[in-house]
Coordinates of C-alpha atoms in Angstrom, one line a residue:
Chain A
X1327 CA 0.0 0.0 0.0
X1328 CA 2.9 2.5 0.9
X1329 CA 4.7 1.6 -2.2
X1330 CA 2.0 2.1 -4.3
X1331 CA 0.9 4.9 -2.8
X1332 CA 4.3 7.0 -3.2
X1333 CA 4.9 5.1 -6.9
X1334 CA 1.7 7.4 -7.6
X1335 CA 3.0 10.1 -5.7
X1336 CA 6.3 10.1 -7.2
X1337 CA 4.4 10.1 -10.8
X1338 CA 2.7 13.3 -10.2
X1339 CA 5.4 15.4 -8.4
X1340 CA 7.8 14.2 -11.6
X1341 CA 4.3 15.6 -13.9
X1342 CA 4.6 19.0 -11.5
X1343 CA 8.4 19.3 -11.4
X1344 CA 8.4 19.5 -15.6
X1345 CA 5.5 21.7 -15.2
X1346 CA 7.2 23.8 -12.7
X1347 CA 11.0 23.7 -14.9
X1348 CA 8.8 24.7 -17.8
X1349 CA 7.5 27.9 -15.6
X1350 CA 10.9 29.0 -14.8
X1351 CA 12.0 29.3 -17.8
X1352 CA 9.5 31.6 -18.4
X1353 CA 9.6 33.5 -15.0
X1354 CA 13.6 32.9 -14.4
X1355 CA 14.4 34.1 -17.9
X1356 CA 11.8 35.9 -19.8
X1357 CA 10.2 37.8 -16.7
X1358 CA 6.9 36.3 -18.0
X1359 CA 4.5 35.4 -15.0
X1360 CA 2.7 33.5 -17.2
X1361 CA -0.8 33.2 -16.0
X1362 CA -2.4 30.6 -18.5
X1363 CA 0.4 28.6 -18.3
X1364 CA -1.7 25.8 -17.3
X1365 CA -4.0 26.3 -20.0
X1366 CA -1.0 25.3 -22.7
X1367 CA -1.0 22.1 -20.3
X1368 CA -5.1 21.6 -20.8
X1369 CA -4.9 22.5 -24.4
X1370 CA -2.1 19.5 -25.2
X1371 CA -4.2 17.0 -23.1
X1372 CA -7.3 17.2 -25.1
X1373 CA -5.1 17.5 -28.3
X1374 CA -3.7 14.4 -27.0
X1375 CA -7.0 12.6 -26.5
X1376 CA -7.8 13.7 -29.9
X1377 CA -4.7 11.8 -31.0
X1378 CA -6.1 8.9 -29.4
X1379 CA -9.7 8.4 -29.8
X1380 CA -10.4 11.1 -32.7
X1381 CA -7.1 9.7 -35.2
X1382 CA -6.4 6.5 -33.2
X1383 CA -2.8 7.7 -33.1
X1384 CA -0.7 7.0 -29.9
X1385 CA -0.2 9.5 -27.3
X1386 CA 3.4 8.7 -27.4
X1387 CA 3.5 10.1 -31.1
X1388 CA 1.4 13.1 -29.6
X1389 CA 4.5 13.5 -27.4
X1390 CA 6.5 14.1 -30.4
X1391 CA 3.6 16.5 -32.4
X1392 CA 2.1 18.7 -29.8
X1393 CA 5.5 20.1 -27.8
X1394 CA 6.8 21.3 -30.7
X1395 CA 3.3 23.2 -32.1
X1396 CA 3.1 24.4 -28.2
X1397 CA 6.7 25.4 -29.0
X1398 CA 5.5 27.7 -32.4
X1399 CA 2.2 28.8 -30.8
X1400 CA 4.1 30.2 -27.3
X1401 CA 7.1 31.7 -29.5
X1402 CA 4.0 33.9 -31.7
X1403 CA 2.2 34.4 -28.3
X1404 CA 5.6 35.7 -27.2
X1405 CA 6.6 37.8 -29.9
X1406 CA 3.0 39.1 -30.4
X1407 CA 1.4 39.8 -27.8
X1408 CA 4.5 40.2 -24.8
X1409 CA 7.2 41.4 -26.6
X1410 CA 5.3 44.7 -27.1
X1411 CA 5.0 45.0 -23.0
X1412 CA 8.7 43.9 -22.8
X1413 CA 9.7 47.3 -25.2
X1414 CA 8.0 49.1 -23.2
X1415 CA 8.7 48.0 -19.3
X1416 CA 10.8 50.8 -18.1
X1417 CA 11.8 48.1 -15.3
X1418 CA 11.6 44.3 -14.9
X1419 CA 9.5 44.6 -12.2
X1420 CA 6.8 46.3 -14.3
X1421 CA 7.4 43.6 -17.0
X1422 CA 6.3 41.7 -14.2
X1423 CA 2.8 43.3 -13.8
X1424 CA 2.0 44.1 -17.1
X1425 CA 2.9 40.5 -18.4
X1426 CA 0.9 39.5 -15.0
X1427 CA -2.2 41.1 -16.4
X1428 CA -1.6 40.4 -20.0
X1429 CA -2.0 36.7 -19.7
X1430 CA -4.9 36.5 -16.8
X1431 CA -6.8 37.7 -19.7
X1432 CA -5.0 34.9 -22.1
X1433 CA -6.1 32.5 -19.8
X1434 CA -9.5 33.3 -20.4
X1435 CA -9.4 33.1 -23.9
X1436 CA -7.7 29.8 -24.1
X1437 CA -10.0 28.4 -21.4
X1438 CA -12.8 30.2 -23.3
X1439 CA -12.1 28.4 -26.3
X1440 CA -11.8 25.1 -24.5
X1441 CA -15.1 24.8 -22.5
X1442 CA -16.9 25.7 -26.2
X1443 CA -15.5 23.4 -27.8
X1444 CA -15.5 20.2 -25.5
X1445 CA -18.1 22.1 -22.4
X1446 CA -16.9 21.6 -18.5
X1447 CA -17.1 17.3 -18.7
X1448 CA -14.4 15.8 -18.0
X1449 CA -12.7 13.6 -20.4
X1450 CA -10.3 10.7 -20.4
X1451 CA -8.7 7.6 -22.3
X1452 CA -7.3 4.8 -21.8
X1453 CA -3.9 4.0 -22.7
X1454 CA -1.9 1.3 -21.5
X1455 CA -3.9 0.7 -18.7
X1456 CA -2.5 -2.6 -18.5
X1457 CA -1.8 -3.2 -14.3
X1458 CA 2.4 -4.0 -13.4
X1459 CA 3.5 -5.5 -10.6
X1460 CA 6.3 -3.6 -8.7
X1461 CA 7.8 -5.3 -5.7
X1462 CA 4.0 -6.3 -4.6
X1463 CA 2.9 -2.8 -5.4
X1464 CA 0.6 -2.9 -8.3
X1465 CA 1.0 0.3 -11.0
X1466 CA -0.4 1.1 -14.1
X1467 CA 1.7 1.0 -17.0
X1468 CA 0.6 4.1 -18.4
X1469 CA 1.9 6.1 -15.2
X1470 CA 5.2 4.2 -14.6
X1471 CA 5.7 5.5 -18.6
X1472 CA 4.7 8.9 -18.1
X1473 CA 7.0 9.0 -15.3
X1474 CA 10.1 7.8 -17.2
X1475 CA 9.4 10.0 -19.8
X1476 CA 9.3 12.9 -17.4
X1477 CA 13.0 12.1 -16.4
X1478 CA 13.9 11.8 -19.4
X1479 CA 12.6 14.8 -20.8
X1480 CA 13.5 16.8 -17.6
X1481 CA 17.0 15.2 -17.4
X1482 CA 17.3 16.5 -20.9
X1483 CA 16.4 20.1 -20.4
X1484 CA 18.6 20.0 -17.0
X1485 CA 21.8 18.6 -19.1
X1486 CA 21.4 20.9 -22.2
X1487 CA 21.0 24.1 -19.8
X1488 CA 24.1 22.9 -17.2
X1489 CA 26.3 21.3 -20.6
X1490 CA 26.2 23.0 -23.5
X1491 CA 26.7 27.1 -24.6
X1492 CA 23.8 28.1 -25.4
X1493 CA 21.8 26.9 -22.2
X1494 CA 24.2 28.6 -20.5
X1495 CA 23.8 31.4 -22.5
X1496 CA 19.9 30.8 -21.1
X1497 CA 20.8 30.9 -17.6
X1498 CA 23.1 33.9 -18.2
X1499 CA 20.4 35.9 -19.5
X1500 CA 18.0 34.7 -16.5
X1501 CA 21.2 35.4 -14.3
X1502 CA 21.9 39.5 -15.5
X1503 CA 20.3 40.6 -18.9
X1504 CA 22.4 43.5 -19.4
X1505 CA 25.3 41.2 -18.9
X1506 CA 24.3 39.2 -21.3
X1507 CA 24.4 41.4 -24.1
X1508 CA 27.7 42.2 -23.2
X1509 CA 28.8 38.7 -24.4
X1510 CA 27.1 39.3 -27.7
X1511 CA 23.7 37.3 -26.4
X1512 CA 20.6 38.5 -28.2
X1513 CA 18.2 38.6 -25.2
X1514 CA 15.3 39.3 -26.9
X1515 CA 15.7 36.1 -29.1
X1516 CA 17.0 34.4 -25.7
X1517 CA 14.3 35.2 -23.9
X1518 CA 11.2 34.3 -26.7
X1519 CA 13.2 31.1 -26.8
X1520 CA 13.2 30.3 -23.4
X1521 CA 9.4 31.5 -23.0
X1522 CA 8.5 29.0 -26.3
X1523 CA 10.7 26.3 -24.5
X1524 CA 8.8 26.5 -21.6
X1525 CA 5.3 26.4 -23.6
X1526 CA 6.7 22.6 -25.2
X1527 CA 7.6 21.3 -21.4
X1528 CA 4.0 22.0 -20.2
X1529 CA 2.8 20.9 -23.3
X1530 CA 4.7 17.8 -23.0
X1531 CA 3.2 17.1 -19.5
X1532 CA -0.1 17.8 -20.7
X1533 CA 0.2 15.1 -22.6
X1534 CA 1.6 12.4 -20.0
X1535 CA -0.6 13.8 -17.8
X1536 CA -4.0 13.4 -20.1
X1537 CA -2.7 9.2 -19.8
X1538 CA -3.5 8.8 -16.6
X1539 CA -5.5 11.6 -14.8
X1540 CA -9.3 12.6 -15.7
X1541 CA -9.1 16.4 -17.2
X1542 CA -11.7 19.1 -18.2
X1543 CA -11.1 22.4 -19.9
X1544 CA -11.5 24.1 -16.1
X1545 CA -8.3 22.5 -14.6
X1546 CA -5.5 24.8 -16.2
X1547 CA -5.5 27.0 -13.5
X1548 CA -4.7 24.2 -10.8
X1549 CA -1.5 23.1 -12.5
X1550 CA -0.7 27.0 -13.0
X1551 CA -0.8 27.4 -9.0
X1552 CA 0.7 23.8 -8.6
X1553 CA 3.4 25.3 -10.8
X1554 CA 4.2 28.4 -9.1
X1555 CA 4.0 26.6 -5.7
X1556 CA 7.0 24.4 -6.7
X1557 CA 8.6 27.4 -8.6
X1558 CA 8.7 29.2 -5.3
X1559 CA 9.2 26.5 -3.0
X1560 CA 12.0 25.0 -5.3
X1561 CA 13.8 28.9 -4.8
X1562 CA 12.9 31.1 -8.1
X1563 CA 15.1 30.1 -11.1
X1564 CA 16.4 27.0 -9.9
X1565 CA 15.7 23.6 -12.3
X1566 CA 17.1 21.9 -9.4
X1567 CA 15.0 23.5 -6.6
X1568 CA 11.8 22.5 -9.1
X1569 CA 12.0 18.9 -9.4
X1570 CA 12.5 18.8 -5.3
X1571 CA 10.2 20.5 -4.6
X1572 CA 7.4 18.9 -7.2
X1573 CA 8.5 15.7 -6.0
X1574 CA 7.5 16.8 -2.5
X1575 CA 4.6 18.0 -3.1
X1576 CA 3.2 14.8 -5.3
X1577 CA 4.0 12.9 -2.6
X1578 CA 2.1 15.0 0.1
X1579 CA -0.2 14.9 -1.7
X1580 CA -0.8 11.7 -2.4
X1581 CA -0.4 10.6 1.0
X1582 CA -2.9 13.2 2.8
X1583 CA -5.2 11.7 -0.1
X1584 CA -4.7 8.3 0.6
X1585 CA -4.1 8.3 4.4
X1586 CA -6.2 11.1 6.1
X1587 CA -8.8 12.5 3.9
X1588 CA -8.9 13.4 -0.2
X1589 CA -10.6 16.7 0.8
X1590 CA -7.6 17.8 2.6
X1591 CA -5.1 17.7 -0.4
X1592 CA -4.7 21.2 -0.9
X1593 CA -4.9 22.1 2.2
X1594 CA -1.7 19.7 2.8
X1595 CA 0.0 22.0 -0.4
X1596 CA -0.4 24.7 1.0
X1597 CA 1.0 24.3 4.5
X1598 CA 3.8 22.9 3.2
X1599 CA 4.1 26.1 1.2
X1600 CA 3.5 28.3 4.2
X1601 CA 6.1 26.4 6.0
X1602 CA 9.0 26.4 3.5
X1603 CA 8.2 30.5 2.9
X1604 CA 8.1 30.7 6.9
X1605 CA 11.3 28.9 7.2
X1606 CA 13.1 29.3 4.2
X1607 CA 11.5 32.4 1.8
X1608 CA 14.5 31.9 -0.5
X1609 CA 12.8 28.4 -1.6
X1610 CA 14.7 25.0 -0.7
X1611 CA 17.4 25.9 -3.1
X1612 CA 17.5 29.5 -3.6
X1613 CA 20.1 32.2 -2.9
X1614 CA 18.9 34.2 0.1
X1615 CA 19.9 37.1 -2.0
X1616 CA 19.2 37.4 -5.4
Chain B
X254 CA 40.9 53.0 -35.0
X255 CA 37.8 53.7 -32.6
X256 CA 36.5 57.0 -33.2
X257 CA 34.0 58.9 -30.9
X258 CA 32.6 62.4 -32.3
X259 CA 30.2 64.6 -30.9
X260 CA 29.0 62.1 -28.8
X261 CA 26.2 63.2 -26.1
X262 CA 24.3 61.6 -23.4
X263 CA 21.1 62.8 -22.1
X264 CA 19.2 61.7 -18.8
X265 CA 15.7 62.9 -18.9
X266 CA 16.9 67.0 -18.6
X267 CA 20.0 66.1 -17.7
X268 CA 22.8 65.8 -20.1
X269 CA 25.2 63.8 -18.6
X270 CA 27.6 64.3 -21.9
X271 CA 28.1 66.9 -23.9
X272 CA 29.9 67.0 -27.3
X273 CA 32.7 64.4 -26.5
X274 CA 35.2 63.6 -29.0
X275 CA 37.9 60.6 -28.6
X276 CA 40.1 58.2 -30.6
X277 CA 41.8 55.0 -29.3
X278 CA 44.6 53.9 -31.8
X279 CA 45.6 50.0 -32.6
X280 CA 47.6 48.8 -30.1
X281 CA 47.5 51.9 -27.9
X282 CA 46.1 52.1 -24.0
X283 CA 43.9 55.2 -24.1
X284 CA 42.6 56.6 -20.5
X285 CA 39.8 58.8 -19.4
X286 CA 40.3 60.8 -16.2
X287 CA 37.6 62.3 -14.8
X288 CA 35.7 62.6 -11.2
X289 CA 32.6 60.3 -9.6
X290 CA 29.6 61.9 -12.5
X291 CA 32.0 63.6 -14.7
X292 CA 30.3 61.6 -17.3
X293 CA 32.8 58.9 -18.0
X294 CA 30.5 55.8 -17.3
X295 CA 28.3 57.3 -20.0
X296 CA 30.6 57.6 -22.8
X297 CA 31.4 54.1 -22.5
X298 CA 27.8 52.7 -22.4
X299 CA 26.6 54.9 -25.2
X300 CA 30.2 53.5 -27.8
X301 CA 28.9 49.5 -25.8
X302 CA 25.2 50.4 -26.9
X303 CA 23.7 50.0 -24.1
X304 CA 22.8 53.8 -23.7
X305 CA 21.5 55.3 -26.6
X306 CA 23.6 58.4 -27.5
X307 CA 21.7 61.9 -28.5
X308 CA 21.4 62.5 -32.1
X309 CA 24.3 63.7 -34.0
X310 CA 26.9 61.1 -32.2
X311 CA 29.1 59.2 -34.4
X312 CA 31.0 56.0 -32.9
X313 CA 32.5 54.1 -35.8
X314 CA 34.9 51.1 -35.7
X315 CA 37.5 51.1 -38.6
X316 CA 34.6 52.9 -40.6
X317 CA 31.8 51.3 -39.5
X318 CA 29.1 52.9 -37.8
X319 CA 28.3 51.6 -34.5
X320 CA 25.7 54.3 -33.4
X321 CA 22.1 52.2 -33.3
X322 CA 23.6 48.7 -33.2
X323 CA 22.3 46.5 -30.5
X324 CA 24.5 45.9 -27.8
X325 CA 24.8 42.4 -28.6
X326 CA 25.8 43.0 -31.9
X327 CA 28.9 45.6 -31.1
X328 CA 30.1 42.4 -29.5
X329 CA 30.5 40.8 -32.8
X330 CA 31.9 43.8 -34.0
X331 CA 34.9 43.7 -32.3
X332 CA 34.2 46.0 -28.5
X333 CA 34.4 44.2 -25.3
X334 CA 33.2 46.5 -22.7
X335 CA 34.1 45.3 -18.7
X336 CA 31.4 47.0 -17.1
X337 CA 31.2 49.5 -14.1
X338 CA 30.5 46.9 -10.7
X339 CA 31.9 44.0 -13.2
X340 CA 28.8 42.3 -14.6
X341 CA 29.7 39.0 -14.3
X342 CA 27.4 36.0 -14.0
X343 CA 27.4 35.4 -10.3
X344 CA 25.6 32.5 -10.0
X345 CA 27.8 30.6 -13.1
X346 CA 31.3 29.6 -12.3
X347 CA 34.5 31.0 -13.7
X348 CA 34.5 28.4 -16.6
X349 CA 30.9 29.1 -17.5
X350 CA 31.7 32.5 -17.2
X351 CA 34.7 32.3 -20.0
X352 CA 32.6 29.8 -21.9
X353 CA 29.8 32.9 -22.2
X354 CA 32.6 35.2 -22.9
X355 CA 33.2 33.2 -26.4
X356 CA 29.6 33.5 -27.3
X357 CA 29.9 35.9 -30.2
X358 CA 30.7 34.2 -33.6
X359 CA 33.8 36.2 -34.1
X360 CA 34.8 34.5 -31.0
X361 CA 34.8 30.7 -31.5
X362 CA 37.9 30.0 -34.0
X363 CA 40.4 30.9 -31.8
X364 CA 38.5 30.4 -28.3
X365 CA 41.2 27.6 -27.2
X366 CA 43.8 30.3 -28.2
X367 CA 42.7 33.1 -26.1
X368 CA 41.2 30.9 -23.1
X369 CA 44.9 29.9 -22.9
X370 CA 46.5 33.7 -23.2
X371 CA 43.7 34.6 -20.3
X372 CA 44.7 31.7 -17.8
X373 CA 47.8 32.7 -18.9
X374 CA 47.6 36.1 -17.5
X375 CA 45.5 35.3 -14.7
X376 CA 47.3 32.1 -13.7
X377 CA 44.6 32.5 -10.7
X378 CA 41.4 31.5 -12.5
X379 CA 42.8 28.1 -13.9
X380 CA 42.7 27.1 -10.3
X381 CA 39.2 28.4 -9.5
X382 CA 37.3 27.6 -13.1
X383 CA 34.4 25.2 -11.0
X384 CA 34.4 28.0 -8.1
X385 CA 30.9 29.8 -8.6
X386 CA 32.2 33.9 -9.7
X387 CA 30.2 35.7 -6.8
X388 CA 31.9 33.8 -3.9
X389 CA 35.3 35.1 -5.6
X390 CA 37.3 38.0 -4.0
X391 CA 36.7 41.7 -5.2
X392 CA 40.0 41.2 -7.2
X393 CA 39.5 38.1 -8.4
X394 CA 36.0 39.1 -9.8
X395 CA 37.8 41.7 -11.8
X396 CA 40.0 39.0 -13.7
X397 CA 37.0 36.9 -14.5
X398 CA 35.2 40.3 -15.8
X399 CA 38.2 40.8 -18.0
X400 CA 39.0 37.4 -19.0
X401 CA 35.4 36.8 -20.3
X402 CA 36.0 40.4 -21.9
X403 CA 38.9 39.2 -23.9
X404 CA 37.5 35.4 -24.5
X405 CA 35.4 37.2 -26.9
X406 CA 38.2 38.2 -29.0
X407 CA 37.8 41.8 -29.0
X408 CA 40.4 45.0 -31.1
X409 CA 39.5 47.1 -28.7
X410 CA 38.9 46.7 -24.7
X411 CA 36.7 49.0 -23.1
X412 CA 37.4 49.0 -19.2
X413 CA 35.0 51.0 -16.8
X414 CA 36.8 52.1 -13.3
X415 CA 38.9 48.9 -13.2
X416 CA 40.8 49.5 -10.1
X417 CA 37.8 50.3 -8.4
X418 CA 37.8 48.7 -4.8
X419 CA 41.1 47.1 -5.3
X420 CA 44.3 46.9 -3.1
X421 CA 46.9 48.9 -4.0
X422 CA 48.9 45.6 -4.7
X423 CA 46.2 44.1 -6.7
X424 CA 46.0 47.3 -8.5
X425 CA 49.5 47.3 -10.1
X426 CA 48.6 43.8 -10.9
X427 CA 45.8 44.6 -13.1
X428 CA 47.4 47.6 -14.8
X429 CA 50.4 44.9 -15.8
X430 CA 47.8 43.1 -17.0
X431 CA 46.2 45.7 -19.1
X432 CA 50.1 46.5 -20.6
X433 CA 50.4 42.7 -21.3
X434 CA 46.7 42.9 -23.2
X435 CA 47.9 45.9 -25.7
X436 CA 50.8 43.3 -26.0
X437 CA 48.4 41.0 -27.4
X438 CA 47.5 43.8 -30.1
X439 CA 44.7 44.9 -28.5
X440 CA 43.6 48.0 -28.0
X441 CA 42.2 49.6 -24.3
X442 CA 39.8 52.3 -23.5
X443 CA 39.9 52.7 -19.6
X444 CA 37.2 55.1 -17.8
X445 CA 39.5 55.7 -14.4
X446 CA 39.7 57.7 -11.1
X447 CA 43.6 56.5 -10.6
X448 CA 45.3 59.1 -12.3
X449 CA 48.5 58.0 -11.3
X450 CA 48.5 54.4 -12.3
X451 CA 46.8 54.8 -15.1
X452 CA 48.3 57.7 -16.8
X453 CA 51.8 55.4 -16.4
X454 CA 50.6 52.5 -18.9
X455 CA 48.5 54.8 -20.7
X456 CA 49.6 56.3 -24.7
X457 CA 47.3 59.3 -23.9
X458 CA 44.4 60.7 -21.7
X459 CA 41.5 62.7 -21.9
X460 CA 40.2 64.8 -19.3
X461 CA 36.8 65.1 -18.7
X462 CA 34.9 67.3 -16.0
X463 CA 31.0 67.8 -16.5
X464 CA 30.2 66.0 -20.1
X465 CA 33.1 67.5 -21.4
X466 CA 36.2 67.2 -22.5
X467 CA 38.5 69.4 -21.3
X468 CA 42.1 68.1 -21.7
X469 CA 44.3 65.6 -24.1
X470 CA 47.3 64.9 -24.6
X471 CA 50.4 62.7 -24.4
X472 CA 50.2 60.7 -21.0
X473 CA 53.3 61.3 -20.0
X474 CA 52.7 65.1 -20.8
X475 CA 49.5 64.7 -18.9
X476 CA 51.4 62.9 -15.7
X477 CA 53.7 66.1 -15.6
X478 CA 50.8 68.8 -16.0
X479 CA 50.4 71.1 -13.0
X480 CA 46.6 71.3 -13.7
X481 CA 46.2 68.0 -13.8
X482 CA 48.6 67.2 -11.0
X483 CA 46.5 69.1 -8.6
X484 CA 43.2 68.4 -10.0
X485 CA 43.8 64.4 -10.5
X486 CA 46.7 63.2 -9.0
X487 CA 46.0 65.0 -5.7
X488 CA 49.1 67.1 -5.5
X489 CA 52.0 65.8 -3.8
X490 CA 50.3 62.3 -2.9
X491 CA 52.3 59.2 -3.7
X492 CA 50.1 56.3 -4.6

């Protein structure tokens, strides 16, 4: 029971720590406090589930389709619609609210779109729902996959930001932007990047997630709190802080779920919250100054 | 040759520069003497692009016109600026830092070349590359700054306030460092407060006092001046 119980924990916070990389990327380095970031999360599970029941295709080759449109669509919504507010921010603090407000009202048109085209029911598939058996623990395939594929996609990111030039050249920009330029980084393009790149990793978890949870066109906003839950708690900008932190927090939650009451789950989030800001307000991994 | 005409930098009502004219030769250390909001800061991040200079300014680069140009691209053009307060990447380490440095295109043929001639010249930061920059000494700090500077394979080397917090012993360390640069065939602007030191490694100076320029010459001529003795190198003072 315990085993199974954090298996299924451990699948969720790995779902919530790519959500919550994907998110700093777009806080840490763009300054984008992307509001319908959970809507991009919605948006590639029902395209998913389209995949599936509406082409018949697998969700795995969904994996491989709907990042990279996420990818186009977030780099337009970037260039469009925020890089306008960016020319204009005298200071990166009022890129903050400006962005803040720009995409509150983004996340109603998304979510807008959603609800008429598929109403507030909530859908699901099933896909590989074949039952494994772990060490006596009993898991479903289709979660023990969408958990390795999280690693592997967040291992990815982690390596190609920490390894190579140019995600260095990321963090730099996420690090001092006026520095950056300085080493002949163009942070505009640097930063639509990074906010396009974070648009694919939620649209990738969309789609793991849409294999083994129930969704409806409503639940964009959870996953965009969820996010900036582990964002903070992980310590703002740090890819390391974020998968801690989201594996934390899947397993909390699954254990208040399982073992005192379902209806307390969020409450359980958000003490642990309040404790890590009353404790540590840097986040587990962040600098105390920054 | 990096030429600066009429160059003029304007804060809200406040012009900061005023009609400033400079060249820096190939292969010669230039200096800028001037006091704390003379103005100095400002020429050097209007020629880096990363304060846009009032109309009328010309900053061109063997010919080409830099006035307009993104900071980023400047970078390729050949201008390394080391920033007032450093600008390094704190949170990166000293190798990420220098990896960054070589980001410009210009940069990447002969990045093995000049990380060698900068570990060379700061033997220091070969034994701290996996040390993260901001737990580095003040001094040490500068040498990344400059190192990533020169990773990016710059002509000319624009320094603001170098010396700026230093010992006097780390001082004369960095003003060998800067001789050993134009060594290299590169050329330095410097933006200082040091007269003294400065003026010694330096081709020629300008002085500047409210936006303007109100001196040049020969540095050695400049070092012996009277004016400049009392108004720079603070009379009689050894330092």
């Amino acid at each position: 029971m315990l085993l199974e119980v954090t298996l299924s924990g451990v699948t969720l916070g790995g779902m919530y720590a790519l959500v919550a990389m994907g998110l700093t990327l777009q806080y840490g380095v763009a300054r984008i406090m992307n509001l319908s970031y959970g809507e991009l999360l919605i948006a590639a599970a029902f395209a998913a589930l389209w995949f599936y029941s509406g082409l018949a295709l697998s969700p795995l080759l969904g994996l491989l389709v709907v990042p990279p449109l996420a990818f186009a669509l977030s780099y337009a919504i970037y260039r469009i619609l925020l890089q306008p507010l960016v020319r204009r921010a005298k200071t990166r603090d009022a890129l903050e609210v400006d962005s803040i407000l720009a995409t509150f009202g983004l996340l109603f048109v998304i979510q807008g779109v959603m609800l008429a085209v598929f109403g507030g029911a909530y859908y699901s598939y099933s896909f590989l729902s074949i039952p494994l058996n772990i060490a006596g623990a009993t898991v479903a395939a289709n979660r023990l996959l969408a958990l390795v594929l999280a690693v592997v996609i967040g291992l990815g990111l982690y390596l190609a930001l920490t390894r190579t030039r140019l995600g260095t050249a990321v963090r730099a920009v996420a690090v001092d932007p006026v520095a950056a330029q300085l080493v002949a980084i163009d942070v505009r393009t640097a930063s639509a990047l990074a906010f396009a790149l974070g648009g694919a990793l939620v649209a990738a978890a969309g789609v793991l997630v849409s294999m083994f949870l129930t969704f409806n066109a409503n639940l964009g906003v959870v996953f965009t709190l969820k996010a900036l839950v582990v964002v903070i708690m992980g310590g703002v900008g740090n890819l390391l802080g974020a998968l801690i932190a989201g594996l934390i927090l899947g397993l909390v939650e699954n254990y208040v779920a399982v073992f005192i009451d379902p209806g307390l789950t969020l409450a359980a989030t958000y003490a642990i919250f309040l404790i890590v800001l009353l404790v540590r307000p840097q986040g587990l991994l962040g600098r105390s100054s920054r | 040759m990096l030429e600066v005409a009429h160059l003029s930098v304007q804060y809200g009502r406040h012009r900061a520069v005023d009609n400033v004219g400079l060249t820096v030769g190939a292969g010669e250390i230039v200096v800028v003497l001037g006091a704390n909001g003379a103005g100095k800061s400002s020429v050097l991040k209007a020629v880096a692009g990363l304060q846009r200079p009032g109309t009328g300014t010309r900053v061109t680069l063997g010919g080409r016109e830099l006035v307009g140009l993104p900071a980023h691209t400047i970078v390729e053009a050949g201008l390394a600026l080391v920033p007032e307060g450093r600008g390094i990447f704190g949170e990166l380490t000293v190798r990420e830092n220098l990896l960054l440095g070589a980001f410009a295109r210009r940069a990447r043929a002969d990045e093995d070349r000049n990380r060698a001639r900068v570990l060379a010249l700061f033997p220091r930061l070969a034994e701290r590359l996996e040390q993260t920059a901001r737990t580095m000494s003040g001094g040490e700090q500068q040498m990344v700054a400059i190192g990533r500077a020169l990773m990016s394979a710059p002509e000319f080397l624009l320094l603001d306030e170098p010396s700026l917090g230093l010992s006097p012993l780390l001082c004369g360390e960095l003003f060998r460092a800067l001789e050993r640069i134009r060594g290299d065939g590169i050329s330095v602007l410097l933006v200082e407060q040091n007269a003294k030191r400065s003026l010694a490694i330096a081709d020629r100076g300008y002085l500047i006092e409210n936006g303007r320029v109100v001196g040049a010459g020969r540095a050695a001529d400049l070092a012996r001046d009277p004016a400049v003795q009392r108004a720079y190198l603070g009379g009689t003072r050894q330092g």
